mmCIF file of C-alpha atoms and ligand atoms in Angstrom:
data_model
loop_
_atom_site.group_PDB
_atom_site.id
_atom_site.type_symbol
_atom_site.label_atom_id
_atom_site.label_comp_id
_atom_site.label_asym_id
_atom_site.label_seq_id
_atom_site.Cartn_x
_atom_site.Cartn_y
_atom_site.Cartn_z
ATOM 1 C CA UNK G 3 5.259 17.602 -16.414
ATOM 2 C CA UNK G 4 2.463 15.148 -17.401
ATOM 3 C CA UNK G 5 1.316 15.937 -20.511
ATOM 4 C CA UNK G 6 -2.600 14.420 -22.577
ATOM 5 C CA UNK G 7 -1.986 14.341 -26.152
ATOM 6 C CA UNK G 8 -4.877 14.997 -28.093
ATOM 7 C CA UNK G 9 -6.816 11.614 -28.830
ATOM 8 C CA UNK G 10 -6.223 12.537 -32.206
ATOM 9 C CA UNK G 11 -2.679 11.308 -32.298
ATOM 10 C CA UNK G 12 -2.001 7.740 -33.246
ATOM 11 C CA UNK G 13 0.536 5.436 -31.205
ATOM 12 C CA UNK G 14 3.379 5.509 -33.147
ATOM 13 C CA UNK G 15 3.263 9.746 -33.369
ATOM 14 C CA UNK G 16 2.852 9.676 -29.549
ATOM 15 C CA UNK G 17 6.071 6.982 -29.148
ATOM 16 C CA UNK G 18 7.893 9.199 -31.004
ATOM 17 C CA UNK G 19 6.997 11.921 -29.191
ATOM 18 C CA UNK G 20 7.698 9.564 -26.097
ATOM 19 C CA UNK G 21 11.522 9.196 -27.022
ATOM 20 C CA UNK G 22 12.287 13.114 -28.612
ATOM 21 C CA UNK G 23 10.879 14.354 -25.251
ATOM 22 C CA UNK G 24 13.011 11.752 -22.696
ATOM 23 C CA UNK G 25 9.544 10.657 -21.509
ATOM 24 C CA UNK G 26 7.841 7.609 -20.184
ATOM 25 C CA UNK G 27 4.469 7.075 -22.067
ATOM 26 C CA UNK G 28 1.614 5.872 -20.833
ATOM 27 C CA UNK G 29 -2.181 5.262 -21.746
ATOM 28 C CA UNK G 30 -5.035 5.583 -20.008
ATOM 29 C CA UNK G 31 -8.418 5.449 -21.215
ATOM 30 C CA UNK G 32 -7.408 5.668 -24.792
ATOM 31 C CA UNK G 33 -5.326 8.558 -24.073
ATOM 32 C CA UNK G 34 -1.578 8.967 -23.996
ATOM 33 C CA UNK G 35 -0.068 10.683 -21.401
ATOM 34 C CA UNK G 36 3.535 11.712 -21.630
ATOM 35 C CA UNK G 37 5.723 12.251 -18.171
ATOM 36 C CA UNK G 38 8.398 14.402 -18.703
ATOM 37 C CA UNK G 39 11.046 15.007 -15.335
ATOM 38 C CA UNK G 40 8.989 16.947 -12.885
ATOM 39 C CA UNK G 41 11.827 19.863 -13.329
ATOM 40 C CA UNK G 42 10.297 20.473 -16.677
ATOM 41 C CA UNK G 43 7.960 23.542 -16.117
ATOM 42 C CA UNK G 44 7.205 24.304 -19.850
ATOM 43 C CA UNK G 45 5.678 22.755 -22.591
ATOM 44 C CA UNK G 46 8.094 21.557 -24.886
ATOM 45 C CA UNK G 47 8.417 23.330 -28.812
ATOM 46 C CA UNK G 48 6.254 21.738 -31.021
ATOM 47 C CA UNK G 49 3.954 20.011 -28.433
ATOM 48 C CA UNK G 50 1.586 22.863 -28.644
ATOM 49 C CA UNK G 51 -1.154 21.656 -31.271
ATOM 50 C CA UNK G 52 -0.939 17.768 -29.911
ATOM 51 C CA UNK G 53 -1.493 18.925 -26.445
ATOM 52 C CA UNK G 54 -5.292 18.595 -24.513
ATOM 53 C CA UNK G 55 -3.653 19.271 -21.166
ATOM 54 C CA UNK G 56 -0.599 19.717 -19.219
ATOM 55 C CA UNK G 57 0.521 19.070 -15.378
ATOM 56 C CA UNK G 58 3.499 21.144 -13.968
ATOM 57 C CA UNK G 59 4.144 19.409 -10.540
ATOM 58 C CA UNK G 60 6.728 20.697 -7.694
ATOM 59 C CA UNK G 61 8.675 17.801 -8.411
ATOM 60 C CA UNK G 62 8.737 13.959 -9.052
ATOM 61 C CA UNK G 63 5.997 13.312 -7.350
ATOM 62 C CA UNK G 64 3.425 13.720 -10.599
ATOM 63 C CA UNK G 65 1.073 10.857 -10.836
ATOM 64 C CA UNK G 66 0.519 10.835 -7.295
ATOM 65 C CA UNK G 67 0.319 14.377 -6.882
ATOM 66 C CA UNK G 68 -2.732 16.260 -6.009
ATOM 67 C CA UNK G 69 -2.063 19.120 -8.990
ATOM 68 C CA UNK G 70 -2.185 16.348 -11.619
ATOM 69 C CA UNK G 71 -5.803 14.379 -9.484
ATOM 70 C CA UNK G 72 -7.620 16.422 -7.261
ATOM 71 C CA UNK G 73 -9.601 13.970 -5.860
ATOM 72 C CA UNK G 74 -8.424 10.500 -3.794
ATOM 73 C CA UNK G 75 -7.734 7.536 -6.268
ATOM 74 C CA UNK G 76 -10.355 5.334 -5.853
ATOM 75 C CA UNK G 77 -9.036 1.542 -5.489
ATOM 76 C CA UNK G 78 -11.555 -2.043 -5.639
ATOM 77 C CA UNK G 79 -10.011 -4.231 -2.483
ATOM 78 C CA UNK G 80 -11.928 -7.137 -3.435
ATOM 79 C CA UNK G 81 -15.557 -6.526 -2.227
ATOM 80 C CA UNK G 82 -14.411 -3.006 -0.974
ATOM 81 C CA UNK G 83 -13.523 0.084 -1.801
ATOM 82 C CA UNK G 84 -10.581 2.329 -0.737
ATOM 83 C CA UNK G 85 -10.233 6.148 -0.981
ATOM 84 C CA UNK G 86 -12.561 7.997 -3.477
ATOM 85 C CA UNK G 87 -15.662 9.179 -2.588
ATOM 86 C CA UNK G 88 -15.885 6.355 -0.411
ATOM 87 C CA UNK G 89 -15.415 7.315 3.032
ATOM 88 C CA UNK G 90 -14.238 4.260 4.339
ATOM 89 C CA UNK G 91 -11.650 2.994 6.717
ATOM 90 C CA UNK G 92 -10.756 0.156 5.763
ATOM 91 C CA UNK G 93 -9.391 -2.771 8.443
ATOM 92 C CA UNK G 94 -7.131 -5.602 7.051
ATOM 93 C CA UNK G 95 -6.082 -7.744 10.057
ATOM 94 C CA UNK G 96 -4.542 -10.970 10.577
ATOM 95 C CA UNK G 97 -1.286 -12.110 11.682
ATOM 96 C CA UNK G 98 2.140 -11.486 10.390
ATOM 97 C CA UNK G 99 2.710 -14.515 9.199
ATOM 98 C CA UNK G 100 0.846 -17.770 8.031
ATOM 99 C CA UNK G 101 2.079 -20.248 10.541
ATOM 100 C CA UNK G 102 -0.180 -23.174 9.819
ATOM 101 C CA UNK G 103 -3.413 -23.855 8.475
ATOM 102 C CA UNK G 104 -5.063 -23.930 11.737
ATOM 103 C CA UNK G 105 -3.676 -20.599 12.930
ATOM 104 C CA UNK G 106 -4.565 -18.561 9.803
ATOM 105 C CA UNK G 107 -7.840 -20.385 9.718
ATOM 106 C CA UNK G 108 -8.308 -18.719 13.127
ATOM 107 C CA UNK G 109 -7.525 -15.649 12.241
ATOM 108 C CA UNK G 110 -9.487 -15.769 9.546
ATOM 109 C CA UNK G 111 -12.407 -16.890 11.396
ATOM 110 C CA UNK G 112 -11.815 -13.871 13.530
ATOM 111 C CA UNK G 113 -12.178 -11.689 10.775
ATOM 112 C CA UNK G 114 -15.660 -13.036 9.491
ATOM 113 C CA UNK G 115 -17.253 -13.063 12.814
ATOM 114 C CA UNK G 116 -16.396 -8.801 13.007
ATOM 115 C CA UNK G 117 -16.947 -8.225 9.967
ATOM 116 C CA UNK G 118 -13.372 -7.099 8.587
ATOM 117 C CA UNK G 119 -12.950 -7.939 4.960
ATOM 118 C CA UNK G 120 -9.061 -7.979 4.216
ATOM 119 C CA UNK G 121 -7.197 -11.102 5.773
ATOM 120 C CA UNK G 122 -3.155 -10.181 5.978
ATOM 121 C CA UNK G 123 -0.557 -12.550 6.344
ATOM 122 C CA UNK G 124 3.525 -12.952 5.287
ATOM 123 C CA UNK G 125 4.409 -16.083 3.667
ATOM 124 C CA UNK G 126 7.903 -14.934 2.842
ATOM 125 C CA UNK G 127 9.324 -12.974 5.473
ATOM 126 C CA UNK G 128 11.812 -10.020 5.203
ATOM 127 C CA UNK G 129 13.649 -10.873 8.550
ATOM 128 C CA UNK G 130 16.801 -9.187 9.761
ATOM 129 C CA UNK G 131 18.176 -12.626 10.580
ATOM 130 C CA UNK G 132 18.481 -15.293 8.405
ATOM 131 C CA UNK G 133 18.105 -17.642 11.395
ATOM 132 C CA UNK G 134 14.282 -16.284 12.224
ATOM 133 C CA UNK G 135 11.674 -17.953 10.568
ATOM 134 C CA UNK G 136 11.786 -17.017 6.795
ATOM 135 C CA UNK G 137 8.113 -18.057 6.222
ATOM 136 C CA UNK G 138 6.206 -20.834 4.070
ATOM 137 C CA UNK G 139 6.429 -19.534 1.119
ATOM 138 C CA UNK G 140 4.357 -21.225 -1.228
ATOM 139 C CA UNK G 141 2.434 -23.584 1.151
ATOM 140 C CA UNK G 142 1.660 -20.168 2.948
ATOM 141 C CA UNK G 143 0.042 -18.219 -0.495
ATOM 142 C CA UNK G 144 -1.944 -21.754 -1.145
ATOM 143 C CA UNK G 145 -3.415 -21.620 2.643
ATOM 144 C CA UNK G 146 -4.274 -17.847 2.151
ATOM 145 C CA UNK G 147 -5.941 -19.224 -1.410
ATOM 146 C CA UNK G 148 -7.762 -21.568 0.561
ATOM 147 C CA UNK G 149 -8.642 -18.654 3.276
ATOM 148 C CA UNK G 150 -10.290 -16.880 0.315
ATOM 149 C CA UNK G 151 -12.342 -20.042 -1.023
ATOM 150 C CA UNK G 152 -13.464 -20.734 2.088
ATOM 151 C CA UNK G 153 -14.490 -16.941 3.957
ATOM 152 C CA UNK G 154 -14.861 -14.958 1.014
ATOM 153 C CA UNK G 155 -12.397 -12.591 2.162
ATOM 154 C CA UNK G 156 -9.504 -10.263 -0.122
ATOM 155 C CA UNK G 157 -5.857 -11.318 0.728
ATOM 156 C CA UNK G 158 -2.908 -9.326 1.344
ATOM 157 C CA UNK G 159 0.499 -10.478 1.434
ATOM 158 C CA UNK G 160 4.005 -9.196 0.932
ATOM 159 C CA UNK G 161 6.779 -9.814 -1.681
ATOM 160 C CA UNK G 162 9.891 -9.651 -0.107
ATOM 161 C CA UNK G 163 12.446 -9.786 -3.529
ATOM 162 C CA UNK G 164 11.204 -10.412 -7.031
ATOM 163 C CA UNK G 165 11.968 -14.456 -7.434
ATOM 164 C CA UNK G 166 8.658 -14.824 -6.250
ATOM 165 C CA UNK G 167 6.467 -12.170 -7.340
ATOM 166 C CA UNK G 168 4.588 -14.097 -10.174
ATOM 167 C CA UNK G 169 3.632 -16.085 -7.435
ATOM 168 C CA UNK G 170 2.678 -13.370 -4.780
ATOM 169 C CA UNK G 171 0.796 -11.733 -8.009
ATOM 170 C CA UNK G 172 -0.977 -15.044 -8.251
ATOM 171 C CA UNK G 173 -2.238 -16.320 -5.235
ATOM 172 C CA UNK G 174 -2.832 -12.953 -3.659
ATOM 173 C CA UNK G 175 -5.722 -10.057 -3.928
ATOM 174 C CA UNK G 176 -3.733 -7.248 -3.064
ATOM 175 C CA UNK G 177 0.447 -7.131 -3.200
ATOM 176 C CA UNK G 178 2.085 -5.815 -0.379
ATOM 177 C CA UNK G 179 5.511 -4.212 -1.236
ATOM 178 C CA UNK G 180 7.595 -4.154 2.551
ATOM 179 C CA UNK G 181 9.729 -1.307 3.704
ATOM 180 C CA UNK G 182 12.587 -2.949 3.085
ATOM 181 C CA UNK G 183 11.743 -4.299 -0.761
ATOM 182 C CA UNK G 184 10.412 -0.471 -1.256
ATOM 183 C CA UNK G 185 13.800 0.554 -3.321
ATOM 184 C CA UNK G 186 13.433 -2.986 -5.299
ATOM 185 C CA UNK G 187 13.200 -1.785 -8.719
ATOM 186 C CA UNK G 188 12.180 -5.533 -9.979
ATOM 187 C CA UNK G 189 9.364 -5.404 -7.509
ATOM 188 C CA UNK G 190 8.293 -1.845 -8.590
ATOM 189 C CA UNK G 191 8.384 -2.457 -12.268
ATOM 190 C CA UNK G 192 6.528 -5.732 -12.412
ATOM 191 C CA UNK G 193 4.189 -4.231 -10.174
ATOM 192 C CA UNK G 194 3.202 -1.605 -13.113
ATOM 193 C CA UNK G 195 2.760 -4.606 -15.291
ATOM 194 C CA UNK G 196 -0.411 -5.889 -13.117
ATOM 195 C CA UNK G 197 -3.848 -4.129 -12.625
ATOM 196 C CA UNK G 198 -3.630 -5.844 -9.085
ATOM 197 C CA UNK G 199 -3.639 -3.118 -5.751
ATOM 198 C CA UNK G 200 -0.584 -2.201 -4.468
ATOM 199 C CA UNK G 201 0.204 -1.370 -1.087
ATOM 200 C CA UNK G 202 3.378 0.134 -0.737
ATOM 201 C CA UNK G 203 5.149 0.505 3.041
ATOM 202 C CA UNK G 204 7.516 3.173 3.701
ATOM 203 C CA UNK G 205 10.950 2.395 3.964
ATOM 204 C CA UNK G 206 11.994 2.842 7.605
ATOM 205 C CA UNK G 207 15.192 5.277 6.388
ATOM 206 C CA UNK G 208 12.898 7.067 4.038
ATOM 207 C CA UNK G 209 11.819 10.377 2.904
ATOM 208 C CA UNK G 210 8.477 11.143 2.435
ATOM 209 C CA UNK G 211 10.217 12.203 -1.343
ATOM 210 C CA UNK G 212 11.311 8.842 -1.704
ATOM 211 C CA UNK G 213 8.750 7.308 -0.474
ATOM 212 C CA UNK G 214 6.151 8.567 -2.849
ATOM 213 C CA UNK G 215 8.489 8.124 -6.105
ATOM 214 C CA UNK G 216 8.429 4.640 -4.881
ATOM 215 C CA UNK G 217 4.556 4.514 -5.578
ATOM 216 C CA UNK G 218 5.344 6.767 -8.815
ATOM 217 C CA UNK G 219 7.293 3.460 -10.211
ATOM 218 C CA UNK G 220 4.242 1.587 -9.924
ATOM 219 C CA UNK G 221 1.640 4.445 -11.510
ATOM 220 C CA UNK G 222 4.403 5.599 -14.489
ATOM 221 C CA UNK G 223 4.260 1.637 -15.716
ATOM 222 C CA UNK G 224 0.798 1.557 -15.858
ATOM 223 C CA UNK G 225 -1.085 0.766 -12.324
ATOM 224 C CA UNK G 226 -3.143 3.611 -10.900
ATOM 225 C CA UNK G 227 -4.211 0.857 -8.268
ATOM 226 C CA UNK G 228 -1.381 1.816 -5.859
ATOM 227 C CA UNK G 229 -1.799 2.493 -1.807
ATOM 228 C CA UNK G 230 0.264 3.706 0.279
ATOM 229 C CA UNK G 231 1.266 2.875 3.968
ATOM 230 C CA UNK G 232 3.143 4.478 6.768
ATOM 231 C CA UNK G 233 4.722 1.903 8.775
ATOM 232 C CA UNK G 234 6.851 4.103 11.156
ATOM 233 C CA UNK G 235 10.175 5.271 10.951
ATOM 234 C CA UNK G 236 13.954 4.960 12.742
ATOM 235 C CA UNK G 237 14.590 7.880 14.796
ATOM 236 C CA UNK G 238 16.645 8.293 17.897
ATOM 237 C CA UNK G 239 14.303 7.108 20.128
ATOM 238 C CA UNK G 240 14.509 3.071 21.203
ATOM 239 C CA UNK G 241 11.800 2.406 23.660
ATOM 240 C CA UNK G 242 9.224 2.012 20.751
ATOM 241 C CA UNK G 243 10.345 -0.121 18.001
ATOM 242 C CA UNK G 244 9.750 3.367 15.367
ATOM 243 C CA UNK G 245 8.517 5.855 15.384
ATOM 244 C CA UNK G 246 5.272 6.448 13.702
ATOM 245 C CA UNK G 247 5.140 9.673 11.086
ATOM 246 C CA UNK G 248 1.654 11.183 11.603
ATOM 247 C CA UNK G 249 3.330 14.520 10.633
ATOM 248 C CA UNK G 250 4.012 12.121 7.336
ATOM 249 C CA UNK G 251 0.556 11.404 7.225
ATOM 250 C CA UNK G 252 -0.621 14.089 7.051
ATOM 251 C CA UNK G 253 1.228 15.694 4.243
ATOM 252 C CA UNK G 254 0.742 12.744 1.905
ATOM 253 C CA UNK G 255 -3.458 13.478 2.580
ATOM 254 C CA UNK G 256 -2.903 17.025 1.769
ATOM 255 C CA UNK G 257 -0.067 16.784 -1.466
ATOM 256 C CA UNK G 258 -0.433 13.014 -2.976
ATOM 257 C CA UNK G 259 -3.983 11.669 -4.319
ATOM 258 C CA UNK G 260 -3.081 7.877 -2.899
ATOM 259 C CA UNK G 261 -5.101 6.278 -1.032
ATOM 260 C CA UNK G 262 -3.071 6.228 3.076
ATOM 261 C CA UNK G 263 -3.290 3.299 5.077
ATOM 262 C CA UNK G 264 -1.862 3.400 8.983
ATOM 263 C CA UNK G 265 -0.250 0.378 10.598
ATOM 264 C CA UNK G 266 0.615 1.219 14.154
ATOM 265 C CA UNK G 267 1.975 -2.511 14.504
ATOM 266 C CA UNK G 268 4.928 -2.760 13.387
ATOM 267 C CA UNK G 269 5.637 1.147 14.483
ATOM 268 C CA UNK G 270 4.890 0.523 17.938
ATOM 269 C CA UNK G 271 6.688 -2.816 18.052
ATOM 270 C CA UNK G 272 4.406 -3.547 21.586
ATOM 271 C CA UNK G 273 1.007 -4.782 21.523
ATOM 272 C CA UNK G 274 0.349 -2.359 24.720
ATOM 273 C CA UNK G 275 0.304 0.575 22.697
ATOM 274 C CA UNK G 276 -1.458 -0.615 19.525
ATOM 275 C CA UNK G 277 -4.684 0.412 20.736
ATOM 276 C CA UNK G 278 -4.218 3.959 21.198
ATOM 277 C CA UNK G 279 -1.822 4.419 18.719
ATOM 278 C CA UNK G 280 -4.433 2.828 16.042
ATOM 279 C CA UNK G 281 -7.555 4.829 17.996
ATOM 280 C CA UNK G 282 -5.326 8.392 17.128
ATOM 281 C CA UNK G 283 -5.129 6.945 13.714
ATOM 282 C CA UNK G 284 -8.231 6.517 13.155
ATOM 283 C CA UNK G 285 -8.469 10.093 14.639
ATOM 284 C CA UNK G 286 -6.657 11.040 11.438
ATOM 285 C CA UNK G 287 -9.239 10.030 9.042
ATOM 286 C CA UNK G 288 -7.249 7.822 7.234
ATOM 287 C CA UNK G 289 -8.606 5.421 4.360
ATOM 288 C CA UNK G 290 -7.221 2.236 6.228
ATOM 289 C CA UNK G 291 -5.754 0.582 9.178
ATOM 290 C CA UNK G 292 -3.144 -2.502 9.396
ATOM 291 C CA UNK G 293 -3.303 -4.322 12.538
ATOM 292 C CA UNK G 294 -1.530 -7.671 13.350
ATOM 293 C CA UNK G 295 -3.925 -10.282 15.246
ATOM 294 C CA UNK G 296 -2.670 -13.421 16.115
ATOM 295 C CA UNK G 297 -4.291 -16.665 18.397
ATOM 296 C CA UNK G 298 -1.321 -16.858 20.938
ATOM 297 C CA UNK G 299 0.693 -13.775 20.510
ATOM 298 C CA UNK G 300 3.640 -14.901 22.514
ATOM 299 C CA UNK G 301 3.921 -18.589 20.160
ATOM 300 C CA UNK G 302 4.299 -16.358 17.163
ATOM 301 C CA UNK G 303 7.166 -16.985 15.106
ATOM 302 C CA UNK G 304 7.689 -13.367 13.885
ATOM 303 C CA UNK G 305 6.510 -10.106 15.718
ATOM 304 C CA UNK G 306 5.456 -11.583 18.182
ATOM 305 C CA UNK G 307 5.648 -8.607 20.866
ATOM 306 C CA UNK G 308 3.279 -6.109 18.629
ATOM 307 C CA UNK G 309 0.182 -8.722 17.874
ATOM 308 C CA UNK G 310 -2.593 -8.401 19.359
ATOM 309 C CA UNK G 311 -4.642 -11.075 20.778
ATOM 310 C CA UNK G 312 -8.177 -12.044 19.720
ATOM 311 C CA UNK G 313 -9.890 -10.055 22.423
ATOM 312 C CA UNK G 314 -7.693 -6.616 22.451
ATOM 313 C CA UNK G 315 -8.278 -6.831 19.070
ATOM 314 C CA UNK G 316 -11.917 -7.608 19.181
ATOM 315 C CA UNK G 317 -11.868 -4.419 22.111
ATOM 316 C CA UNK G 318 -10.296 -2.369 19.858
ATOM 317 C CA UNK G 319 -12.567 -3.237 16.660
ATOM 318 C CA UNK G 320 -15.016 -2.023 19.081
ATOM 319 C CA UNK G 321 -13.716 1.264 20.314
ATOM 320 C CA UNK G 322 -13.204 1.629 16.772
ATOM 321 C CA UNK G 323 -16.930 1.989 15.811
ATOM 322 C CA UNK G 324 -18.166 5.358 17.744
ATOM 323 C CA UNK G 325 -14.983 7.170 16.361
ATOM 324 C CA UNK G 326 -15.818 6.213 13.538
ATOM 325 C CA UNK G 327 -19.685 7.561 13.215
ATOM 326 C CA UNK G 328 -18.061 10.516 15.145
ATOM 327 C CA UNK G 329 -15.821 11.168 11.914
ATOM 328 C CA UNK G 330 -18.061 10.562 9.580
ATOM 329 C CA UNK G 331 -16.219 7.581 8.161
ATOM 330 C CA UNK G 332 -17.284 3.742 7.239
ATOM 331 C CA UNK G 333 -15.182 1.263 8.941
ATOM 332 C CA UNK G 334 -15.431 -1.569 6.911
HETATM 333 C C1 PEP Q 409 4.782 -7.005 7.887
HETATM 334 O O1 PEP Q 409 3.782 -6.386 7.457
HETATM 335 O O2 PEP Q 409 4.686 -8.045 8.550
HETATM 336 C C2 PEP Q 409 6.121 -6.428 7.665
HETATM 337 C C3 PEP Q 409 7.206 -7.170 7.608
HETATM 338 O O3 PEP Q 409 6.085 -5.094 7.533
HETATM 339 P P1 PEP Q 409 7.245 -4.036 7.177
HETATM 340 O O4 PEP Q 409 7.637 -4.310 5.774
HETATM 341 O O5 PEP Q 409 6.553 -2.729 7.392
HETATM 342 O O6 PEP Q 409 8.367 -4.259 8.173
HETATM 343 MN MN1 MN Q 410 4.961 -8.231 10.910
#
């Protein structure tokens, strides 16, 4: 239950209140806001005169749940907006990892000359080997920095495990947590601590349950700037790399007021498919797209088989544009 105190009651009443009643408390707009467990489907004894409004949700899905905010959180992604009233789709594009200054130059170049806003790249890589390429770290965040200086555009990159996330929360414009840091309690806390956007990605083993209360983390310690991102999912099925939940999809539009973004790269694990995999996303109406571009697909030194090269991408940027006005929806 998410509970609005009256404004009436001073901080100290309402962290009392906080502790008696097991709950996390939070403030918003001069308000505090207690957050009870979502089994709790009564207001508590003795809350009654203190109260302005009360929340029951289904479960622990609160903050992000559509019975608490009807409407689609709106988030700033640097110069654009995401969810709200906004109608936009927003691209971020780029490859999956900053190679070298001339290669994420490129693909930031790329970016300007269509006119996507968001430039994504890994500097430290969540690989499954630790023989891969693990990223360049630092040197990677200060070439993104540069990438910003230079093309005005928002950055997005991931923290893998919370050593470096006072770095990712420096150097980059919006955090991206990975599927596999999405359990990283570290990473979620900290990331409650910032006002910086959030994108969360859906652990591959996940529940859309889990999934969510990963992005309720984030909200409960104080960030309503949190996104959320279907990345696909392990199923039986081997000839794509996952499987991509649209079913997912679309119950997070209809139950959780988060912003959804779509990346049909890593899901698809082929470049081949990316196309029409992003085109029935887009389908979808979904506030955002992720789509890995990269100079020489085949030199890349992680995901190499999913990016896209500068002209499918460009191609399917294009195709992108009628569905769009067809929808109704700004792709920005
Ligand atoms: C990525 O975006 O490059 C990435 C590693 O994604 P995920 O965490 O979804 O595997
Ligand atoms: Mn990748």
């Amino acid at each position: 239950m998410i509970i609005h105190l009256k404004n009436s009651v001073s901080e100290e009443t309402a962290k009392e209140l906080g502790i008696l009643h097991k709950s996390i408390l939070l403030k918003e707009n001069n308000t505090h806001i207690l957050i009870t467990a979502g089994s709790v489907k009564n207001l508590p004894q003795g809350l009654e005169d203190l109260t302005e409004s009360f929340y029951v949700t289904d479960s622990d899905i609160q903050l992000a749940s559509r019975n608490y905010r009807k409407e689609t959180r709106e988030v700033k992604l640097g110069s654009v907006t995401i969810g709200g009233n906004s109608g936009n789709t927003v691209m971020i594009s780029g490859p999956c990892s900053v190679e070298s200054e001339e290669q994420i130059t490129l693909a930031a170049e790329l970016c300007v000359k269509l006119g996507v806003k968001i430039l994504r790249a890994g500097c430290y890589k969540p690989r499954t080997s630790p023989y891969s390429f693990q990223g360049l770290g630092l040197e990677g965040l200060k070439l993104l920095a540069k990438m910003r200086e230079k093309y005005g555009l928002a950055v997005i990159t991931e923290v893998k495990d919370a050593s470096h996330i006072e770095e990712i929360i420096e150097y980059s414009d919006i955090i991206q947590i990975g599927a596999k840091a999405m359990y990283d309690h570290g990473i979620l806390n900290r990331c409650g601590k910032t006002q910086k956007p959030v994108l969360i990605k859906r652990g591959f083993g996940s529940t859309l349950q889990e999934f969510v209360q990963s992005a309720e983390f984030v909200l409960s310690g104080g960030n309503p700037n949190v996104i959320l991102c279907e990345r696909g999912i392990r199923t039986f099925e081997t000839k794509t790399r996952f499987t991509l939940d649209l079913c997912g999809v679309a119950y997070l539009k209809e139950y959780t007021n988060l912003p959804v973004v779509l990346d049909p790269s890593h899901a698809m694990g082929y470049a081949y498919g990316v196309p029409d995999l992003t085109r029935a996303c887009m389908a979808m109406g979904v506030d955002g797209l992720l789509i890995e571009t990269h100079p020489t697909p085949k030199s890349a030194l992680s995901d190499a088989s999913q990016q896209l090269d500068f002209n499918e991408f460009t191609e399917l940027y294009n195709s992108l544009k009628p569905l769009a006005t067809a929808l109704n929806r700004n792709l920005v």
